[in-house]
C-alpha cells in the first residue's frame, strides 16, 4: 500500500483526467455523434423499408381481393346482360314471327282479292271477245252468202278452230 | 433485469480478482532497486536481481521515451515542474554520457534529480532532500495517452465522416471498428442502462472502452509502455466513472441507497436495519469504482510482470531446455495477454455501464416494494 501511494503520480493523474475529458469531448463531437447518428439513420431507413415492403404486400393483397370481387361482380353483370339479351332476342323473334304470319295472311288475302279481280276482268274480256268473235263469225257467214251447206259447215268448223287457237 | 445484472457483476468480479494476488510482487522491488545503477553499464541483464529491477523499472513511468534504453535510443520529453515558480526543461538534462537518466538537472537556480522514477529537489552536489516539487511533466505515459487520443480521434473521425461520403455505409479502416461500436451500444450500454437513457452515457462508454483497449494493446508492444497498469491512470478513469454515476443519479438511485426497503416495513423496523444497511450502501458507492481502479491496474501490472518474468527466466536458465520452455510459456502468456487486454477493456466498460444503469434507474415504486 505504501508502495502504491508512493508510486501515485499526481501529475500523471491530472494529465490523464484532463486529456481524457478533452478526448471525450472531441470524440463526442467529431466521432460518436456522426457515427451513431449515421447508424441510427441507417437502422431507421432499413426499418422503414421493411415496413414499406410489408405495407406494399398488404396493399397488393387488398388489391387482389378487390380484383377478385370486381371480377365476380363483372361475371354476374355479364350473366345478367346475357340473359336480358337472350330474352330480348326471343321477344324480337316471336314478335317478328307473329308480324310475319299476320303479314303473310294479309298478302294472301290481298292476292286472292287480286286474283278474283283479275279473274273477273278476264271473264269480262272473254265475254267481249266472244261477243266480237260471234259477231265476226256471223258477219263472215253472212258474207259467204251461205253458198252451200257443206261449205257452211266447213266454214263454221274453221272459224271454231280459229277461235280455239285464240 | 437488476438481479441478472448483479449476477453478471459477481461473475465478472470472480473471474478477474484472482489476478490481484500476483500483483503483490511489486512490493519486493524497493530493496532490490539499489543494485540497478551498479549493473547498468551496457551489459546483459542476467542475474535474478538485475532482471527483477529491470522489470520494476519497466513498470514505472519515465521522463524520457525509451525505445531501446540499453542501446541509448530514446527521445527526450519535456519536464514541467511547479516549485516556487514554473520550471520547464528537457528530460535530456538528466542524462549522463551513457544515456542514463540519473544526473542532476539545473533549472532557474534549482537542482533536480530522478530517484525511484520521481523527480526530487537536490542541492548542487545531488544530495536529495526529499522535497518533491509539483510534477506535471509530459512523461512517457502522458505521451502515450496523447498518442492514443490522437489515434482514436483520427480513426473515429474518419469513420464518422465516411458515412456521409459513402451514403450511410462506413468505409475505410474505421469500418473494422463499426461492429465494435455497435457491440458497445447494443450489448453493453442498452441492456445495462436501459433504452430510455443509454444515449446519455454512450459517448463516455465508447471512449473509455477504446481508450483502455488501445492502451492495453500498446502495453503489449515492444514500446514498453504500461499506461493502464499505472494506478494514477486507473484512478482517474474510476474517478470519472464515480463522478458521472453520482452526478447523474436519479431520485430512485438515491432512494435505493438511503431507503432500500421502501414501504415494505414499518419505520421502527427499518431503523434497526438501516443502522447497518445505509453505511454498507454508502460504502458501496466508493467500493464500486475502487474495484474498477484496482482490477484494471492489477491485471495489467500483473500481466506485464508475468510476461517479463518469463522472458527473464530465459537468461536465468541460460540453457536450451529451460530457455525454449520459457520462450514457449512467454509466447502462450502473451497470447493470453492479448485476450486480457480486450477482456479488461470490456469488463471496465461493462461494469461502468452497470453502475450507470443503477444511477439511471427509474421504476414504479410499488414494484420496488415487491422486488425486495
Short mmCIF file of C-alpha atoms in Angstrom, two decimals:
data_model
loop_
_atom_site.label_atom_id
_atom_site.label_comp_id
_atom_site.label_asym_id
_atom_site.label_seq_id
_atom_site.Cartn_x
_atom_site.Cartn_y
_atom_site.Cartn_z
CA UNK A 1 0.00 0.00 0.00
CA UNK A 2 2.88 2.34 0.86
CA UNK A 3 4.47 1.49 -2.43
CA UNK A 4 1.18 2.14 -4.24
CA UNK A 5 0.76 5.54 -2.61
CA UNK A 6 4.39 6.40 -3.23
CA UNK A 7 4.05 5.37 -6.86
CA UNK A 8 0.97 7.51 -7.30
CA UNK A 9 1.89 10.33 -9.64
CA UNK A 10 -0.27 13.42 -9.21
CA UNK A 11 0.99 14.86 -12.50
CA UNK A 12 0.01 11.77 -14.45
CA UNK A 13 -3.38 11.74 -12.74
CA UNK A 14 -4.03 15.37 -13.68
CA UNK A 15 -2.86 14.86 -17.26
CA UNK A 16 -4.90 11.68 -17.61
CA UNK A 17 -8.07 13.39 -16.32
CA UNK A 18 -7.64 16.46 -18.50
CA UNK A 19 -6.66 14.57 -21.63
CA UNK A 20 -9.41 12.02 -21.18
CA UNK A 21 -12.05 14.69 -20.75
CA UNK A 22 -10.69 16.53 -23.79
CA UNK A 23 -10.70 13.28 -25.77
CA UNK A 24 -14.24 12.53 -24.61
CA UNK A 25 -15.40 15.98 -25.69
CA UNK A 26 -13.68 15.85 -29.08
CA UNK A 27 -14.74 12.29 -29.84
CA UNK A 28 -18.31 13.02 -28.78
CA UNK A 29 -18.46 15.99 -31.09
CA UNK A 30 -16.49 14.74 -34.09
CA UNK A 31 -16.83 10.97 -33.93
CA UNK A 32 -19.53 9.41 -31.77
CA UNK A 33 -22.27 11.82 -32.77
CA UNK A 34 -21.83 11.42 -36.55
CA UNK A 35 -21.23 7.66 -36.22
CA UNK A 36 -24.23 7.00 -34.00
CA UNK A 37 -26.45 9.37 -35.99
CA UNK A 38 -25.49 7.70 -39.25
CA UNK A 39 -26.04 4.24 -37.82
CA UNK A 40 -29.36 5.30 -36.32
CA UNK A 41 -30.45 6.77 -39.60
CA UNK A 42 -29.40 3.63 -41.43
CA UNK A 43 -31.31 1.45 -38.99
CA UNK A 44 -34.36 3.65 -39.29
CA UNK A 45 -34.24 3.57 -43.08
CA UNK A 46 -33.93 -0.23 -43.03
CA UNK A 47 -36.83 -0.44 -40.62
CA UNK A 48 -38.97 1.88 -42.72
CA UNK A 49 -38.03 -0.01 -45.88
CA UNK A 50 -39.15 -3.26 -44.24
CA UNK A 51 -42.34 -1.63 -43.07
CA UNK A 52 -42.90 -0.23 -46.56
CA UNK A 53 -42.44 -3.65 -48.09
CA UNK A 54 -44.91 -5.12 -45.63
CA UNK A 55 -47.35 -2.32 -46.38
CA UNK A 56 -46.95 -2.87 -50.12
CA UNK A 57 -47.54 -6.58 -49.65
CA UNK A 58 -50.66 -5.89 -47.65
CA UNK A 59 -51.90 -3.38 -50.18
CA UNK A 60 -51.27 -5.81 -53.00
CA UNK A 61 -53.27 -8.45 -51.20
CA UNK A 62 -56.09 -5.96 -50.71
CA UNK A 63 -55.85 -5.07 -54.36
CA UNK A 64 -56.03 -8.70 -55.33
CA UNK A 65 -59.10 -9.20 -53.18
CA UNK A 66 -60.62 -6.13 -54.79
CA UNK A 67 -59.85 -7.52 -58.21
CA UNK A 68 -61.44 -10.82 -57.31
CA UNK A 69 -64.58 -9.08 -56.12
CA UNK A 70 -64.69 -6.89 -59.22
CA UNK A 71 -64.28 -9.97 -61.38
CA UNK A 72 -67.12 -11.74 -59.64
CA UNK A 73 -69.31 -8.68 -59.97
CA UNK A 74 -68.44 -8.39 -63.64
CA UNK A 75 -69.35 -12.04 -64.18
CA UNK A 76 -72.69 -11.57 -62.50
CA UNK A 77 -73.31 -8.47 -64.57
CA UNK A 78 -72.31 -10.27 -67.73
CA UNK A 79 -74.69 -13.11 -66.93
CA UNK A 80 -77.48 -10.61 -66.33
CA UNK A 81 -76.75 -8.82 -69.59
CA UNK A 82 -76.62 -12.10 -71.48
CA UNK A 83 -79.89 -13.20 -70.00
CA UNK A 84 -81.51 -9.90 -70.89
CA UNK A 85 -80.11 -10.10 -74.39
CA UNK A 86 -81.45 -13.60 -74.79
CA UNK A 87 -84.84 -12.50 -73.58
CA UNK A 88 -84.81 -9.54 -75.92
CA UNK A 89 -83.78 -11.77 -78.80
CA UNK A 90 -86.58 -14.22 -78.06
CA UNK A 91 -89.06 -11.36 -77.81
CA UNK A 92 -87.89 -9.93 -81.11
CA UNK A 93 -88.07 -13.30 -82.82
CA UNK A 94 -91.54 -14.07 -81.58
CA UNK A 95 -92.68 -10.55 -82.41
CA UNK A 96 -91.23 -10.91 -85.88
CA UNK A 97 -92.86 -14.30 -86.28
CA UNK A 98 -96.31 -13.04 -85.42
CA UNK A 99 -95.79 -9.97 -87.54
CA UNK A 100 -94.63 -12.09 -90.46
CA UNK A 101 -97.53 -14.52 -90.23
CA UNK A 102 -100.00 -11.65 -89.99
CA UNK A 103 -98.34 -10.04 -92.99
CA UNK A 104 -98.48 -13.36 -94.85
CA UNK A 105 -102.17 -13.73 -94.15
CA UNK A 106 -102.72 -10.19 -95.34
CA UNK A 107 -100.68 -10.79 -98.50
CA UNK A 108 -102.51 -13.99 -99.24
CA UNK A 109 -105.84 -12.26 -98.73
CA UNK A 110 -104.88 -9.39 -100.99
CA UNK A 111 -103.53 -11.89 -103.56
CA UNK A 112 -106.81 -13.68 -103.52
CA UNK A 113 -108.65 -10.44 -103.95
CA UNK A 114 -106.35 -9.56 -106.85
CA UNK A 115 -106.87 -12.97 -108.39
CA UNK A 116 -110.62 -12.52 -108.04
CA UNK A 117 -110.43 -9.09 -109.66
CA UNK A 118 -108.20 -10.43 -112.45
CA UNK A 119 -110.50 -13.37 -112.90
CA UNK A 120 -113.48 -11.09 -113.16
CA UNK A 121 -111.61 -8.87 -115.57
CA UNK A 122 -110.57 -11.88 -117.66
CA UNK A 123 -114.08 -13.23 -117.75
CA UNK A 124 -115.37 -9.84 -118.79
CA UNK A 125 -112.76 -9.68 -121.54
CA UNK A 126 -113.56 -13.18 -122.67
CA UNK A 127 -117.18 -12.14 -122.86
CA UNK A 128 -116.40 -9.18 -125.07
CA UNK A 129 -114.04 -11.32 -127.17
CA UNK A 130 -116.65 -14.00 -127.54
CA UNK A 131 -119.23 -11.40 -128.48
CA UNK A 132 -116.92 -9.82 -131.07
CA UNK A 133 -115.93 -13.27 -132.36
CA UNK A 134 -119.54 -14.25 -132.66
CA UNK A 135 -120.21 -11.02 -134.50
CA UNK A 136 -117.19 -11.65 -136.77
CA UNK A 137 -118.32 -15.20 -137.45
CA UNK A 138 -121.80 -14.02 -138.08
CA UNK A 139 -120.51 -11.33 -140.40
CA UNK A 140 -118.31 -13.81 -142.33
CA UNK A 141 -121.11 -16.28 -142.53
CA UNK A 142 -123.37 -13.64 -143.89
CA UNK A 143 -120.63 -12.55 -146.36
CA UNK A 144 -120.24 -16.15 -147.73
CA UNK A 145 -123.92 -15.95 -148.65
CA UNK A 146 -124.37 -19.26 -147.35
CA UNK A 147 -123.40 -20.87 -150.75
CA UNK A 148 -123.59 -24.44 -149.72
CA UNK A 149 -124.44 -26.46 -146.74
CA UNK A 150 -121.09 -28.19 -146.84
CA UNK A 151 -119.19 -25.02 -147.24
CA UNK A 152 -121.24 -23.52 -144.49
CA UNK A 153 -120.36 -26.38 -142.17
CA UNK A 154 -116.70 -26.17 -143.18
CA UNK A 155 -116.68 -22.53 -142.51
CA UNK A 156 -118.21 -22.92 -139.14
CA UNK A 157 -115.57 -25.54 -138.23
CA UNK A 158 -112.70 -23.44 -139.41
CA UNK A 159 -113.99 -20.50 -137.55
CA UNK A 160 -114.45 -22.53 -134.44
CA UNK A 161 -110.89 -23.88 -134.74
CA UNK A 162 -109.58 -20.40 -135.11
CA UNK A 163 -111.43 -19.37 -132.04
CA UNK A 164 -110.00 -22.27 -130.07
CA UNK A 165 -106.47 -21.27 -131.01
CA UNK A 166 -107.23 -17.84 -129.78
CA UNK B 1 -33.26 -7.28 -15.11
CA UNK B 2 -31.48 -5.93 -11.98
CA UNK B 3 -30.81 -9.32 -10.49
CA UNK B 4 -29.39 -10.52 -13.79
CA UNK B 5 -27.06 -7.53 -13.91
CA UNK B 6 -25.98 -8.14 -10.37
CA UNK B 7 -25.21 -11.76 -11.13
CA UNK B 8 -23.21 -10.67 -14.15
CA UNK B 9 -21.19 -8.27 -11.99
CA UNK B 10 -20.49 -11.02 -9.48
CA UNK B 11 -19.26 -13.40 -12.16
CA UNK B 12 -17.05 -10.73 -13.67
CA UNK B 13 -15.61 -9.90 -10.28
CA UNK B 14 -14.93 -13.54 -9.52
CA UNK B 15 -13.28 -14.02 -12.91
CA UNK B 16 -10.97 -11.09 -12.61
CA UNK B 17 -9.88 -10.82 -8.99
CA UNK B 18 -7.57 -13.87 -8.72
CA UNK B 19 -5.02 -11.97 -10.76
CA UNK B 20 -4.78 -9.49 -7.89
CA UNK B 21 -2.71 -11.94 -5.91
CA UNK B 22 0.17 -11.91 -8.33
CA UNK B 23 0.50 -8.15 -8.24
CA UNK B 24 1.79 -8.28 -4.67
CA UNK B 25 5.19 -8.98 -6.23
CA UNK B 26 5.55 -5.26 -6.69
CA UNK B 27 6.31 -4.79 -3.00
CA UNK B 28 9.67 -6.55 -3.16
CA UNK B 29 11.20 -4.15 -5.60
CA UNK B 30 12.28 -1.44 -3.17
CA UNK B 31 15.13 -3.36 -1.63
CA UNK B 32 16.46 -4.55 -4.94
CA UNK B 33 16.43 -1.24 -6.62
CA UNK B 34 19.82 -0.13 -5.41
CA UNK B 35 21.64 -2.72 -7.49
CA UNK B 36 20.07 -1.18 -10.54
CA UNK B 37 22.61 1.59 -11.01
CA UNK B 38 25.61 -0.63 -10.38
CA UNK B 39 24.90 -3.16 -13.09
CA UNK B 40 23.61 -0.75 -15.67
CA UNK B 41 26.74 -0.48 -17.78
CA UNK B 42 25.53 -1.75 -21.17
CA UNK B 43 25.93 -5.33 -20.04
CA UNK B 44 23.46 -8.16 -20.38
CA UNK B 45 20.85 -8.33 -17.66
CA UNK B 46 21.26 -11.87 -16.44
CA UNK B 47 21.10 -12.16 -12.67
CA UNK B 48 17.94 -12.60 -10.69
CA UNK B 49 18.25 -9.19 -9.06
CA UNK B 50 19.00 -7.43 -12.31
CA UNK B 51 16.00 -8.96 -14.02
CA UNK B 52 13.76 -8.01 -11.14
CA UNK B 53 14.95 -4.43 -11.14
CA UNK B 54 14.67 -4.32 -14.92
CA UNK B 55 11.05 -5.42 -14.72
CA UNK B 56 10.27 -2.91 -11.97
CA UNK B 57 11.97 -0.23 -13.99
CA UNK B 58 9.83 -1.13 -16.99
CA UNK B 59 6.62 -0.92 -14.96
CA UNK B 60 7.40 2.61 -13.83
CA UNK B 61 6.76 5.79 -15.71
CA UNK B 62 9.82 7.54 -17.12
CA UNK B 63 10.67 11.11 -18.07
CA UNK B 64 12.05 10.15 -21.48
CA UNK B 65 10.58 7.93 -24.18
CA UNK B 66 12.97 4.99 -24.32
CA UNK B 67 12.73 2.82 -27.42
CA UNK B 68 15.83 0.78 -26.55
CA UNK B 69 17.41 2.10 -23.39
CA UNK B 70 20.37 -0.29 -23.39
CA UNK B 71 21.43 0.99 -26.81
CA UNK B 72 20.71 4.56 -25.79
CA UNK B 73 17.90 5.04 -28.30
CA UNK B 74 15.35 7.31 -26.66
CA UNK B 75 13.51 10.58 -27.13
CA UNK B 76 13.66 13.32 -24.53
CA UNK B 77 10.34 14.65 -23.24
CA UNK B 78 9.53 17.98 -21.57
CA UNK B 79 9.76 18.18 -17.79
CA UNK B 80 7.30 20.62 -16.22
CA UNK B 81 7.69 21.39 -12.50
CA UNK B 82 6.00 23.84 -10.14
CA UNK B 83 8.48 24.60 -7.42
CA UNK B 84 8.32 28.25 -6.33
CA UNK B 85 7.80 29.11 -9.98
CA UNK B 86 7.48 27.23 -13.22
CA UNK B 87 10.37 25.09 -14.47
CA UNK B 88 10.28 23.70 -17.98
CA UNK B 89 13.26 21.82 -19.38
CA UNK B 90 14.07 18.76 -21.45
CA UNK B 91 14.48 15.40 -19.79
CA UNK B 92 17.80 15.06 -21.60
CA UNK B 93 19.21 17.38 -18.91
CA UNK B 94 19.13 14.39 -16.56
CA UNK B 95 21.09 12.21 -18.97
CA UNK B 96 24.76 11.47 -18.44
CA UNK B 97 27.24 10.49 -21.15
CA UNK B 98 25.97 6.88 -21.21
CA UNK B 99 22.35 7.85 -21.73
CA UNK B 100 21.33 7.00 -18.14
CA UNK B 101 18.88 9.45 -16.68
CA UNK B 102 20.39 9.72 -13.24
CA UNK B 103 22.24 13.02 -13.48
CA UNK B 104 21.43 16.36 -11.90
CA UNK B 105 19.41 18.88 -13.90
CA UNK B 106 19.61 22.56 -13.17
CA UNK B 107 16.75 24.97 -13.84
CA UNK B 108 16.42 28.61 -12.69
CA UNK B 109 18.97 28.07 -9.94
CA UNK B 110 17.35 24.89 -8.59
CA UNK B 111 18.72 21.37 -8.92
CA UNK B 112 16.71 18.22 -9.57
CA UNK B 113 17.43 14.51 -9.68
CA UNK B 114 15.40 11.44 -10.58
CA UNK B 115 15.17 8.86 -7.80
CA UNK B 116 12.89 5.83 -7.93
CA UNK B 117 11.29 7.28 -11.07
CA UNK B 118 10.33 10.52 -9.30
CA UNK B 119 11.92 13.95 -9.51
CA UNK B 120 13.28 15.37 -6.24
CA UNK B 121 14.91 18.69 -5.46
CA UNK B 122 18.58 18.41 -4.56
CA UNK B 123 21.42 20.72 -3.77
CA UNK B 124 24.16 21.35 -6.32
CA UNK B 125 26.04 18.17 -5.29
CA UNK B 126 22.97 15.98 -5.80
CA UNK B 127 22.02 15.29 -2.20
CA UNK B 128 18.34 14.51 -2.18
CA UNK B 129 16.38 16.42 0.43
CA UNK B 130 13.17 14.54 -0.40
CA UNK B 131 11.34 17.66 -1.27
CA UNK B 132 9.02 16.74 -4.11
CA UNK B 133 8.07 19.56 -6.49
CA UNK B 134 4.65 19.53 -8.15
CA UNK B 135 5.42 17.47 -11.18
CA UNK B 136 3.32 17.92 -14.35
CA UNK B 137 5.88 16.60 -16.78
CA UNK B 138 4.92 15.09 -20.11
CA UNK B 139 6.18 11.66 -19.15
CA UNK B 140 6.22 8.57 -21.33
CA UNK B 141 2.74 7.63 -20.11
CA UNK B 142 1.33 11.11 -20.77
CA UNK B 143 2.92 10.95 -24.23
CA UNK B 144 1.25 7.58 -24.88
CA UNK B 145 -2.10 8.97 -23.70
CA UNK B 146 -1.73 11.84 -26.16
CA UNK B 147 -0.71 9.48 -28.99
CA UNK B 148 -3.61 7.12 -28.25
CA UNK B 149 -6.01 10.05 -28.09
CA UNK B 150 -4.83 11.36 -31.44
CA UNK B 151 -5.06 7.90 -32.94
CA UNK B 152 -8.62 7.47 -31.68
CA UNK B 153 -9.58 10.91 -32.95
CA UNK B 154 -8.20 10.18 -36.42
CA UNK B 155 -9.69 6.71 -36.58
CA UNK B 156 -13.20 7.52 -35.39
CA UNK B 157 -13.40 10.87 -37.11
CA UNK B 158 -12.63 9.19 -40.42
CA UNK B 159 -15.25 6.56 -39.61
CA UNK B 160 -17.77 9.28 -38.78
CA UNK B 161 -17.01 11.14 -41.97
CA UNK B 162 -17.15 8.07 -44.19
CA UNK B 163 -20.89 7.65 -43.62
CA UNK B 164 -21.84 10.92 -45.22
CA UNK B 165 -19.32 10.46 -48.04
CA UNK B 166 -20.49 6.93 -48.80
CA UNK B 167 -24.25 7.12 -48.49
CA UNK B 168 -24.78 5.73 -44.99
CA UNK B 169 -22.28 2.88 -45.21
CA UNK B 170 -18.93 3.13 -43.48
CA UNK B 171 -15.75 2.79 -45.44
CA UNK B 172 -12.04 2.54 -44.84
CA UNK B 173 -10.16 1.47 -41.73
CA UNK B 174 -12.91 2.65 -39.40
CA UNK B 175 -15.20 0.03 -40.87
CA UNK B 176 -13.47 -2.59 -38.75
CA UNK B 177 -14.39 -0.61 -35.65
CA UNK B 178 -18.06 -0.11 -36.53
CA UNK B 179 -19.24 -3.52 -35.32
CA UNK B 180 -17.36 -2.95 -32.05
CA UNK B 181 -19.01 0.45 -31.61
CA UNK B 182 -22.36 -1.22 -32.24
CA UNK B 183 -21.48 -4.01 -29.83
CA UNK B 184 -20.76 -1.49 -27.08
CA UNK B 185 -24.07 0.20 -27.85
CA UNK B 186 -26.27 -2.87 -28.20
CA UNK B 187 -24.70 -5.30 -25.73
CA UNK B 188 -23.13 -3.08 -23.08
CA UNK B 189 -24.98 0.24 -22.93
CA UNK B 190 -28.52 -0.73 -23.90
CA UNK B 191 -29.14 -3.77 -21.69
CA UNK B 192 -27.43 -2.27 -18.62
CA UNK B 193 -28.68 1.30 -18.74
CA UNK B 194 -31.99 0.91 -20.49
CA UNK B 195 -33.48 2.12 -23.73
CA UNK B 196 -34.51 5.49 -22.35
CA UNK B 197 -31.21 6.82 -21.04
CA UNK B 198 -28.40 4.88 -22.65
CA UNK B 199 -27.71 7.64 -25.17
CA UNK B 200 -26.50 9.97 -22.45
CA UNK B 201 -23.82 7.55 -21.25
CA UNK B 202 -22.85 6.02 -24.60
CA UNK B 203 -20.11 8.50 -25.64
CA UNK B 204 -18.38 8.02 -22.29
CA UNK B 205 -18.60 4.23 -22.51
CA UNK B 206 -17.31 4.16 -26.09
CA UNK B 207 -14.44 6.48 -25.27
CA UNK B 208 -13.41 4.55 -22.18
CA UNK B 209 -13.69 1.19 -23.95
CA UNK B 210 -11.48 2.09 -26.88
CA UNK B 211 -9.11 4.14 -24.72
CA UNK B 212 -8.48 1.26 -22.32
CA UNK B 213 -8.35 -1.34 -25.06
CA UNK B 214 -5.88 0.58 -27.22
CA UNK B 215 -3.62 1.38 -24.28
CA UNK B 216 -3.75 -2.24 -23.12
CA UNK B 217 -2.67 -3.34 -26.59
CA UNK B 218 0.08 -0.71 -26.70
CA UNK B 219 1.30 -2.15 -23.41
CA UNK B 220 1.98 -5.43 -25.21
CA UNK B 221 4.07 -3.86 -27.96
CA UNK B 222 7.85 -3.57 -27.62
CA UNK B 223 7.35 0.16 -26.97
CA UNK B 224 7.32 -0.92 -23.35
CA UNK B 225 4.59 1.36 -22.10
CA UNK B 226 2.45 0.48 -19.12
CA UNK B 227 -0.21 3.17 -19.02
CA UNK B 228 -3.27 1.18 -17.93
CA UNK B 229 -1.08 -0.63 -15.40
CA UNK B 230 -0.49 2.68 -13.64
CA UNK B 231 -2.62 3.36 -10.60
CA UNK B 232 -2.86 7.12 -11.33
CA UNK B 233 -4.41 6.41 -14.72
CA UNK B 234 -6.91 3.83 -13.48
CA UNK B 235 -7.70 6.10 -10.54
CA UNK B 236 -8.51 8.95 -12.93
CA UNK B 237 -10.76 6.68 -15.03
CA UNK B 238 -12.51 5.26 -11.97
CA UNK B 239 -12.97 8.74 -10.51
CA UNK B 240 -14.69 9.89 -13.71
CA UNK B 241 -16.99 6.87 -13.54
CA UNK B 242 -17.71 7.67 -9.88
CA UNK B 243 -18.48 11.33 -10.61
CA UNK B 244 -20.56 10.54 -13.67
CA UNK B 245 -22.55 7.91 -11.76
CA UNK B 246 -23.35 10.09 -8.78
CA UNK B 247 -23.95 13.35 -10.59
CA UNK B 248 -26.46 11.73 -12.92
CA UNK B 249 -28.10 9.68 -10.15
CA UNK B 250 -31.90 9.81 -10.24
CA UNK B 251 -34.22 10.13 -7.28
CA UNK B 252 -34.71 6.36 -7.41
CA UNK B 253 -30.97 5.82 -7.20
CA UNK B 254 -30.65 7.83 -4.00
CA UNK B 255 -33.85 6.34 -2.60
CA UNK B 256 -32.36 2.93 -3.18
CA UNK B 257 -29.27 3.96 -1.26
CA UNK B 258 -30.94 5.58 1.73
CA UNK B 259 -34.29 3.84 1.84
CA UNK B 260 -33.79 0.48 0.17
CA UNK B 261 -36.75 -1.20 1.90
CA UNK B 262 -39.28 1.43 0.86
CA UNK B 263 -42.71 0.74 2.33
CA UNK B 264 -42.06 -2.95 2.90
CA UNK B 265 -41.57 -2.46 6.64
CA UNK B 266 -42.76 0.00 9.34
CA UNK B 267 -40.28 2.75 10.25
CA UNK B 268 -39.20 1.23 13.59
CA UNK B 269 -38.29 -2.00 11.80
CA UNK B 270 -36.35 -0.15 9.16
CA UNK B 271 -34.48 1.99 11.69
CA UNK B 272 -32.78 -1.06 13.19
CA UNK B 273 -31.81 -2.48 9.81
CA UNK B 274 -30.72 0.85 8.39
CA UNK B 275 -28.05 1.31 11.07
CA UNK B 276 -26.25 -1.49 9.22
CA UNK B 277 -27.66 -1.15 5.70
CA UNK B 278 -27.08 2.52 4.99
CA UNK B 279 -23.34 2.52 5.85
CA UNK B 280 -22.95 -0.53 3.62
CA UNK B 281 -24.75 1.19 0.78
CA UNK B 282 -22.68 4.35 1.18
CA UNK B 283 -19.51 2.28 1.28
CA UNK B 284 -20.73 0.60 -1.90
CA UNK B 285 -20.74 3.89 -3.77
CA UNK B 286 -16.99 4.10 -3.26
CA UNK B 287 -16.14 0.42 -3.48
CA UNK B 288 -17.64 0.04 -6.94
CA UNK B 289 -15.31 2.49 -8.73
CA UNK B 290 -12.47 1.46 -6.40
CA UNK B 291 -12.80 -2.10 -7.66
CA UNK B 292 -12.70 -0.76 -11.22
CA UNK B 293 -9.46 1.03 -10.45
CA UNK B 294 -7.76 -1.91 -8.76
CA UNK B 295 -8.97 -4.52 -11.25
CA UNK B 296 -7.59 -2.79 -14.34
CA UNK B 297 -4.38 -1.70 -12.61
CA UNK B 298 -3.66 -5.11 -11.10
CA UNK B 299 -4.49 -7.09 -14.21
CA UNK B 300 -2.29 -5.05 -16.50
CA UNK B 301 0.51 -4.75 -13.96
CA UNK B 302 0.42 -8.49 -13.25
CA UNK B 303 0.34 -9.31 -16.93
CA UNK B 304 3.47 -7.29 -17.53
CA UNK B 305 5.25 -8.81 -14.55
CA UNK B 306 4.40 -12.37 -15.54
CA UNK B 307 5.36 -11.84 -19.15
CA UNK B 308 8.66 -10.16 -18.36
CA UNK B 309 9.49 -12.68 -15.66
CA UNK B 310 9.05 -15.49 -18.16
CA UNK B 311 11.27 -13.70 -20.64
CA UNK B 312 13.78 -13.11 -17.81
CA UNK B 313 13.74 -16.83 -16.98
CA UNK B 314 15.39 -17.49 -20.35
CA UNK B 315 18.52 -15.67 -19.10
CA UNK B 316 18.44 -17.32 -15.71
CA UNK B 317 18.20 -20.83 -17.15
CA UNK B 318 20.80 -19.99 -19.75
CA UNK B 319 20.39 -23.35 -21.49
CA UNK B 320 18.43 -24.76 -24.43
CA UNK B 321 15.90 -26.72 -22.38
CA UNK B 322 14.83 -24.06 -19.92
CA UNK B 323 15.22 -21.27 -22.41
CA UNK B 324 12.94 -22.77 -25.02
CA UNK B 325 10.44 -23.79 -22.35
CA UNK B 326 10.36 -20.22 -21.04
CA UNK B 327 10.02 -18.93 -24.54
CA UNK B 328 7.00 -21.15 -25.22
CA UNK B 329 5.44 -20.14 -21.92
CA UNK B 330 6.06 -16.44 -22.61
CA UNK B 331 4.56 -16.88 -26.06
CA UNK B 332 1.44 -18.56 -24.67
CA UNK B 333 1.07 -15.93 -21.96
CA UNK B 334 1.44 -13.09 -24.44
CA UNK B 335 -1.40 -14.59 -26.48
CA UNK B 336 -3.49 -14.70 -23.34
CA UNK B 337 -2.49 -11.10 -22.63
CA UNK B 338 -3.93 -10.02 -25.98
CA UNK B 339 -7.20 -11.54 -24.84
CA UNK B 340 -6.85 -9.96 -21.38
CA UNK B 341 -6.28 -6.56 -23.00
CA UNK B 342 -9.68 -6.80 -24.66
CA UNK B 343 -11.32 -8.52 -21.72
CA UNK B 344 -10.25 -5.86 -19.24
CA UNK B 345 -11.47 -3.07 -21.50
CA UNK B 346 -14.76 -4.94 -21.84
CA UNK B 347 -15.08 -5.54 -18.10
CA UNK B 348 -14.28 -1.94 -17.25
CA UNK B 349 -16.88 -0.68 -19.73
CA UNK B 350 -19.41 -3.32 -18.74
CA UNK B 351 -19.17 -2.51 -15.04
CA UNK B 352 -19.19 1.24 -15.69
CA UNK B 353 -22.38 0.73 -17.72
CA UNK B 354 -23.81 -1.34 -14.89
CA UNK B 355 -23.12 1.44 -12.37
CA UNK B 356 -24.58 4.00 -14.77
CA UNK B 357 -27.58 1.72 -15.04
CA UNK B 358 -28.05 1.88 -11.24
CA UNK B 359 -27.75 5.67 -11.39
CA UNK B 360 -30.21 5.98 -14.26
CA UNK B 361 -32.83 3.61 -12.92
CA UNK B 362 -36.38 4.79 -12.65
CA UNK B 363 -39.19 2.47 -11.82
CA UNK B 364 -42.60 2.21 -10.27
CA UNK B 365 -42.44 2.30 -6.51
CA UNK B 366 -44.94 -0.43 -5.80
CA UNK B 367 -42.79 -2.74 -7.94
CA UNK B 368 -39.81 -1.78 -5.83
CA UNK B 369 -41.61 -2.82 -2.67
CA UNK B 370 -42.37 -6.26 -4.08
CA UNK B 371 -38.97 -6.80 -5.57
CA UNK B 372 -37.21 -6.74 -2.20
#
